[in-house]
PDB file of C-alpha atoms in Angstrom:
ATOM      1  CA  MET D  11      -3.483 -11.561  23.495  1.00 47.00           C
ATOM      2  CA  GLY D  12      -3.488  -8.004  21.731  1.00 53.00           C
ATOM      3  CA  ALA D  13      -4.919  -4.922  22.404  1.00 54.00           C
ATOM      4  CA  GLU D  14      -9.132  -5.144  21.946  1.00 59.00           C
ATOM      5  CA  SER D  15      -9.484  -1.579  20.833  1.00 57.00           C
ATOM      6  CA  GLU D  16     -10.827   0.072  17.427  1.00 72.00           C
ATOM      7  CA  VAL D  17      -9.343   3.104  15.915  1.00 75.00           C
ATOM      8  CA  SER D  18     -12.288   5.241  14.813  1.00 82.00           C
ATOM      9  CA  PHE D  19     -12.056   6.430  11.630  1.00 85.00           C
ATOM     10  CA  GLY D  20     -14.384   9.954  10.468  1.00 83.00           C
ATOM     11  CA  ASP D  21     -16.379  10.415   7.482  1.00 91.00           C
ATOM     12  CA  LEU D  22     -13.343   9.926   4.359  1.00 95.00           C
ATOM     13  CA  ASP D  23     -14.153  11.245   0.806  1.00 96.00           C
ATOM     14  CA  GLY D  24     -11.466   9.743  -1.168  1.00 96.00           C
ATOM     15  CA  SER D  25     -12.600  10.760  -4.523  1.00 96.00           C
ATOM     16  CA  GLU D  26      -9.477  12.303  -5.247  1.00 95.00           C
ATOM     17  CA  ILE D  27      -7.182   9.935  -3.444  1.00 96.00           C
ATOM     18  CA  ARG D  28      -4.984   7.455  -5.789  1.00 98.00           C
ATOM     19  CA  VAL D  29      -3.332   4.897  -3.647  1.00 98.00           C
ATOM     20  CA  GLY D  30      -0.988   1.986  -4.341  1.00 98.00           C
ATOM     21  CA  ILE D  31      -1.290  -1.323  -3.148  1.00 98.00           C
ATOM     22  CA  ILE D  32       1.743  -3.104  -3.165  1.00 98.00           C
ATOM     23  CA  LYS D  33       0.937  -6.957  -2.199  1.00 98.00           C
ATOM     24  CA  THR D  34       3.923  -9.741  -1.579  1.00 98.00           C
ATOM     25  CA  ARG D  35       3.039 -13.143  -2.857  1.00 97.00           C
ATOM     26  CA  TRP D  36       4.061 -14.907  -0.938  1.00 94.00           C
ATOM     27  CA  ASN D  37       1.526 -16.005   1.811  1.00 94.00           C
ATOM     28  CA  LYS D  38      -0.520 -15.057  -1.151  1.00 96.00           C
ATOM     29  CA  GLU D  39      -4.248 -16.475   0.299  1.00 96.00           C
ATOM     30  CA  ASN D  40      -4.179 -14.332   2.831  1.00 97.00           C
ATOM     31  CA  VAL D  41      -2.577 -11.536   1.311  1.00 97.00           C
ATOM     32  CA  ASP D  42      -5.236 -11.240  -0.908  1.00 98.00           C
ATOM     33  CA  ASN D  43      -7.778 -11.797   1.980  1.00 97.00           C
ATOM     34  CA  LEU D  44      -6.029  -8.450   3.211  1.00 98.00           C
ATOM     35  CA  VAL D  45      -5.826  -6.841  -0.031  1.00 98.00           C
ATOM     36  CA  ALA D  46      -9.742  -7.207  -0.508  1.00 98.00           C
ATOM     37  CA  GLY D  47     -10.091  -5.689   2.584  1.00 98.00           C
ATOM     38  CA  ALA D  48      -8.389  -2.914   1.793  1.00 98.00           C
ATOM     39  CA  LYS D  49     -10.008  -2.028  -1.592  1.00 98.00           C
ATOM     40  CA  LYS D  50     -13.954  -2.956  -0.092  1.00 98.00           C
ATOM     41  CA  ALA D  51     -12.550   0.369   2.758  1.00 97.00           C
ATOM     42  CA  LEU D  52     -11.059   2.628  -0.417  1.00 98.00           C
ATOM     43  CA  ALA D  53     -14.374   1.875  -2.538  1.00 98.00           C
ATOM     44  CA  GLU D  54     -16.520   2.964   0.927  1.00 97.00           C
ATOM     45  CA  CYS D  55     -14.194   6.089   1.074  1.00 97.00           C
ATOM     46  CA  ASN D  56     -15.342   7.105  -2.030  1.00 98.00           C
ATOM     47  CA  VAL D  57     -11.741   5.818  -4.070  1.00 98.00           C
ATOM     48  CA  THR D  58     -12.884   4.993  -7.626  1.00 97.00           C
ATOM     49  CA  ASP D  59     -11.251   1.543  -9.256  1.00 97.00           C
ATOM     50  CA  ALA D  60      -9.175   3.648 -11.550  1.00 97.00           C
ATOM     51  CA  ASN D  61      -7.345   5.645  -8.850  1.00 98.00           C
ATOM     52  CA  VAL D  62      -6.347   1.925  -7.032  1.00 98.00           C
ATOM     53  CA  PHE D  63      -2.911   0.776  -8.720  1.00 96.00           C
ATOM     54  CA  GLU D  64      -1.787  -2.769  -7.628  1.00 97.00           C
ATOM     55  CA  THR D  65       1.843  -4.503  -8.022  1.00 97.00           C
ATOM     56  CA  GLU D  66       2.867  -7.375  -6.614  1.00 97.00           C
ATOM     57  CA  VAL D  67       6.147  -8.639  -5.068  1.00 98.00           C
ATOM     58  CA  PRO D  68       8.068 -11.788  -4.281  1.00 97.00           C
ATOM     59  CA  GLY D  69       8.498 -11.083  -0.434  1.00 96.00           C
ATOM     60  CA  ALA D  70       7.610  -8.540   2.269  1.00 97.00           C
ATOM     61  CA  TYR D  71      11.686  -8.091   2.161  1.00 97.00           C
ATOM     62  CA  GLU D  72      10.971  -6.378  -1.151  1.00 98.00           C
ATOM     63  CA  LEU D  73       8.241  -3.832  -0.094  1.00 98.00           C
ATOM     64  CA  PRO D  74      10.055  -1.247   0.750  1.00 98.00           C
ATOM     65  CA  PHE D  75      11.965  -0.563  -2.078  1.00 98.00           C
ATOM     66  CA  ALA D  76       8.718  -1.227  -4.551  1.00 98.00           C
ATOM     67  CA  ALA D  77       7.345   1.539  -2.659  1.00 98.00           C
ATOM     68  CA  ARG D  78      10.257   3.834  -2.979  1.00 98.00           C
ATOM     69  CA  LEU D  79       9.939   3.532  -6.733  1.00 98.00           C
ATOM     70  CA  LEU D  80       6.093   3.663  -6.468  1.00 98.00           C
ATOM     71  CA  ALA D  81       6.264   6.891  -4.222  1.00 98.00           C
ATOM     72  CA  LEU D  82       8.850   8.952  -6.505  1.00 97.00           C
ATOM     73  CA  SER D  83       6.890   8.012  -9.481  1.00 96.00           C
ATOM     74  CA  GLY D  84       4.307  10.822  -8.308  1.00 95.00           C
ATOM     75  CA  THR D  85       1.423   9.079  -9.164  1.00 96.00           C
ATOM     76  CA  VAL D  86      -0.393   7.838  -5.870  1.00 98.00           C
ATOM     77  CA  ASP D  87      -1.532   9.569  -2.446  1.00 98.00           C
ATOM     78  CA  ALA D  88      -0.670   7.048  -0.402  1.00 98.00           C
ATOM     79  CA  ILE D  89       0.561   3.935  -0.607  1.00 98.00           C
ATOM     80  CA  ILE D  90      -0.119   0.223   1.139  1.00 98.00           C
ATOM     81  CA  CYS D  91       1.956  -2.075   1.321  1.00 98.00           C
ATOM     82  CA  THR D  92       1.472  -5.835   2.599  1.00 98.00           C
ATOM     83  CA  GLY D  93       1.941  -9.236   3.299  1.00 98.00           C
ATOM     84  CA  VAL D  94       2.257 -11.183   6.085  1.00 97.00           C
ATOM     85  CA  LEU D  95       5.242 -12.880   7.955  1.00 96.00           C
ATOM     86  CA  ILE D  96       5.020 -16.289   9.783  1.00 95.00           C
ATOM     87  CA  LYS D  97       7.701 -17.167  13.043  1.00 95.00           C
ATOM     88  CA  GLY D  98       9.560 -19.773  12.305  1.00 91.00           C
ATOM     89  CA  GLU D  99      12.195 -21.752  14.110  1.00 91.00           C
ATOM     90  CA  THR D 100      15.293 -19.364  13.170  1.00 89.00           C
ATOM     91  CA  MET D 101      16.323 -15.417  13.575  1.00 89.00           C
ATOM     92  CA  HIS D 102      15.070 -14.812  10.115  1.00 91.00           C
ATOM     93  CA  PHE D 103      11.304 -13.517  11.131  1.00 93.00           C
ATOM     94  CA  GLU D 104      12.855 -10.917  13.265  1.00 95.00           C
ATOM     95  CA  TYR D 105      15.726  -9.762  10.568  1.00 96.00           C
ATOM     96  CA  ILE D 106      12.443  -9.396   8.159  1.00 96.00           C
ATOM     97  CA  CYS D 107       9.966  -7.589  10.295  1.00 96.00           C
ATOM     98  CA  ASP D 108      12.631  -5.265  11.292  1.00 97.00           C
ATOM     99  CA  ALA D 109      13.834  -4.436   7.984  1.00 97.00           C
ATOM    100  CA  VAL D 110      11.007  -4.397   6.418  1.00 98.00           C
ATOM    101  CA  SER D 111       8.747  -2.054   9.329  1.00 98.00           C
ATOM    102  CA  LYS D 112      11.828   0.329   9.312  1.00 98.00           C
ATOM    103  CA  GLY D 113      12.149   0.407   5.776  1.00 98.00           C
ATOM    104  CA  ILE D 114       8.657   0.823   5.000  1.00 98.00           C
ATOM    105  CA  MET D 115       8.462   4.355   7.832  1.00 98.00           C
ATOM    106  CA  ASN D 116      11.895   5.348   6.009  1.00 98.00           C
ATOM    107  CA  ILE D 117      10.059   5.656   2.206  1.00 98.00           C
ATOM    108  CA  GLY D 118       7.105   7.299   3.754  1.00 97.00           C
ATOM    109  CA  LEU D 119       9.153   9.802   5.739  1.00 97.00           C
ATOM    110  CA  GLN D 120      11.971  10.230   2.815  1.00 97.00           C
ATOM    111  CA  THR D 121       9.226  11.015   0.388  1.00 97.00           C
ATOM    112  CA  SER D 122       6.395  12.215   2.115  1.00 97.00           C
ATOM    113  CA  VAL D 123       3.764  10.031   0.710  1.00 98.00           C
ATOM    114  CA  PRO D 124       2.076   7.933   3.409  1.00 98.00           C
ATOM    115  CA  CYS D 125       3.237   4.572   3.475  1.00 98.00           C
ATOM    116  CA  ILE D 126       0.862   2.313   5.342  1.00 98.00           C
ATOM    117  CA  PHE D 127       2.215  -0.582   7.299  1.00 98.00           C
ATOM    118  CA  GLY D 128       0.037  -3.265   6.180  1.00 98.00           C
ATOM    119  CA  VAL D 129       1.887  -6.576   7.195  1.00 98.00           C
ATOM    120  CA  LEU D 130       1.151  -8.952   8.993  1.00 97.00           C
ATOM    121  CA  THR D 131       3.287 -10.768  11.487  1.00 96.00           C
ATOM    122  CA  CYS D 132       2.209 -13.656  13.119  1.00 96.00           C
ATOM    123  CA  LEU D 133       3.394 -16.649  15.976  1.00 95.00           C
ATOM    124  CA  ASP D 134       1.374 -18.783  13.411  1.00 95.00           C
ATOM    125  CA  GLU D 135      -1.361 -19.436  11.144  1.00 95.00           C
ATOM    126  CA  ASP D 136      -4.241 -19.187  12.487  1.00 96.00           C
ATOM    127  CA  GLN D 137      -3.437 -15.483  14.081  1.00 96.00           C
ATOM    128  CA  VAL D 138      -2.634 -14.675  10.580  1.00 96.00           C
ATOM    129  CA  ILE D 139      -6.598 -16.315   9.715  1.00 96.00           C
ATOM    130  CA  SER D 140      -7.885 -14.579  12.786  1.00 95.00           C
ATOM    131  CA  ARG D 141      -6.544 -11.290  11.376  1.00 96.00           C
ATOM    132  CA  SER D 142      -6.686 -11.091   7.534  1.00 96.00           C
ATOM    133  CA  THR D 143     -10.739 -12.518   7.378  1.00 95.00           C
ATOM    134  CA  GLY D 144     -14.258 -11.683   8.542  1.00 93.00           C
ATOM    135  CA  ASP D 145     -14.855  -8.658  10.655  1.00 93.00           C
ATOM    136  CA  ASN D 146     -11.309  -8.817  11.666  1.00 94.00           C
ATOM    137  CA  ASN D 147      -9.509  -8.025   7.980  1.00 96.00           C
ATOM    138  CA  HIS D 148      -6.892  -5.778   9.236  1.00 97.00           C
ATOM    139  CA  GLY D 149      -6.908  -4.785   5.361  1.00 97.00           C
ATOM    140  CA  GLU D 150      -9.891  -2.370   6.232  1.00 97.00           C
ATOM    141  CA  SER D 151      -8.338  -0.141   8.782  1.00 96.00           C
ATOM    142  CA  TRP D 152      -4.915   0.084   6.403  1.00 98.00           C
ATOM    143  CA  GLY D 153      -7.429   1.187   3.267  1.00 98.00           C
ATOM    144  CA  MET D 154      -8.682   3.854   5.510  1.00 97.00           C
ATOM    145  CA  THR D 155      -5.434   4.580   6.632  1.00 97.00           C
ATOM    146  CA  ALA D 156      -3.944   5.324   3.022  1.00 98.00           C
ATOM    147  CA  VAL D 157      -6.875   7.411   2.396  1.00 98.00           C
ATOM    148  CA  GLU D 158      -6.642   9.530   5.939  1.00 97.00           C
ATOM    149  CA  MET D 159      -3.299  10.078   5.727  1.00 97.00           C
ATOM    150  CA  ALA D 160      -3.672  10.937   1.838  1.00 97.00           C
ATOM    151  CA  LEU D 161      -5.911  13.729   2.647  1.00 97.00           C
ATOM    152  CA  LEU D 162      -4.034  14.956   5.576  1.00 96.00           C
ATOM    153  CA  ARG D 163      -0.663  15.519   3.222  1.00 96.00           C
ATOM    154  CA  SER D 164      -2.539  16.781   0.628  1.00 93.00           C
ATOM    155  CA  GLU D 165      -4.138  19.661   3.619  1.00 92.00           C
ATOM    156  CA  ALA D 166      -0.565  20.237   4.650  1.00 92.00           C
ATOM    157  CA  LEU D 167       1.106  20.756   1.939  1.00 89.00           C
ATOM    158  CA  GLY D 168      -1.197  23.016  -0.010  1.00 86.00           C
ATOM    159  CA  MET D 169      -2.136  19.788  -2.855  1.00 80.00           C
ATOM    160  CA  LYS D 170      -5.714  19.906  -2.460  1.00 74.00           C
ATOM    161  CA  GLY D 171      -7.529  19.963  -5.964  1.00 66.00           C
ATOM    162  CA  LYS D 172      -4.021  20.057  -8.381  1.00 65.00           C
ATOM    163  CA  LYS D 173      -3.779  17.234 -10.450  1.00 61.00           C
ATOM    164  CA  MET D 174      -0.790  14.969  -9.648  1.00 57.00           C
ATOM    165  CA  ALA D 175       2.970  14.696 -12.478  1.00 51.00           C
ATOM    166  CA  SER D 176       3.735  11.522 -13.677  1.00 47.00           C
ATOM    167  CA  MET D 177       6.941  11.630 -13.961  1.00 42.00           C
ATOM    168  CA  GLY D 178       6.890   8.678 -16.488  1.00 42.00           C
ATOM    169  CA  PHE D 179       5.180   6.157 -14.615  1.00 45.00           C
ATOM    170  CA  GLY D 180       1.972   7.163 -15.264  1.00 48.00           C
ATOM    171  CA  GLU D 181      -0.054   7.740 -18.533  1.00 48.00           C
ATOM    172  CA  THR D 182       0.628  11.051 -20.062  1.00 46.00           C
ATOM    173  CA  ASP D 183       0.504  12.416 -23.356  1.00 48.00           C
ATOM    174  CA  GLU D 184       3.172  12.049 -25.436  1.00 47.00           C
ATOM    175  CA  VAL D 185       3.742  14.173 -28.766  1.00 43.00           C
ATOM    176  CA  ASP D 186       5.575  12.198 -31.435  1.00 49.00           C
ATOM    177  CA  GLY D 187       8.735  14.853 -32.737  1.00 53.00           C
ATOM    178  CA  GLU D 188       7.772  14.095 -36.528  1.00 59.00           C
ATOM    179  CA  SER D 189       4.271  13.793 -36.717  1.00 57.00           C
ATOM    180  CA  GLY D 190       2.860  15.697 -33.905  1.00 56.00           C
ATOM    181  CA  ASP D 191       0.208  12.946 -33.315  1.00 57.00           C
ATOM    182  CA  THR D 192       0.152  12.654 -29.179  1.00 54.00           C
ATOM    183  CA  LYS D 193       0.379   9.625 -27.927  1.00 49.00           C
ATOM    184  CA  LYS D 194      -0.826   7.910 -24.283  1.00 47.00           C
ATOM    185  CA  SER D 195       2.703   6.019 -22.241  1.00 44.00           C
ATOM    186  CA  VAL D 196       1.840   3.712 -19.897  1.00 40.00           C
ATOM    187  CA  GLY D 197       3.261   2.969 -16.687  1.00 49.00           C
ATOM    188  CA  PHE D 198       2.089   2.540 -13.522  1.00 53.00           C
ATOM    189  CA  PHE D 199      -1.432   4.442 -14.049  1.00 48.00           C
TER     190      PHE D 199
END
C-alpha cells in the first residue's frame, strides 16, 4: 500500500508556459490516459493547446534521449515524460526503471529545463489502472507539477515575460536570400 497523501497545488497561471509531453507507445492505452490527465491539468492552469507539444517514442528507455533533444531545443519551459513500466519475471524492469528515472532527472539538471518523471512503475496491471484512471489519474499532478516548476525556473532565472528562442526546433521566420521573402520553418513547435 502506498502513501495516502496528496500534494497541494496553489493557483498556477501557465498562460505563458510551453510544455512538451513525450509519451511511450508501449502500454499505449494506459499512457494515453495519463497524457489526458496531464493535458486536463495543463488546461486548468491556463496552458493553451497551442503551447503544448506532444510526441512519442517506442518505450520508456528512449524517454531521456527525447527529453534531452526537446530541452536543448529551447522551445519548452517544462517536459513531462510519460510511460508505464510493469514488473515481469526478470530483472529487466529494475534496470529500465533505474536508467529511466536517473536519465530523466539528469536531463533536468543538465539543461535547467524541468523534466517531470511521469512514468508509472507498477507491479501489475491493476496498479497501473488504479493510477491512470478516474480521480487517481497521476497525469493530473504531473501536469500541475510541470507548470509549477516552469514558473519556478522562469522566476529563478529571470526569464519571466521573455520570448523563447526556437534554436531550429520551433517555427521561426527565415529570410530567403535570393528573394528576400520570409518563410516559416517547422520543428517541435
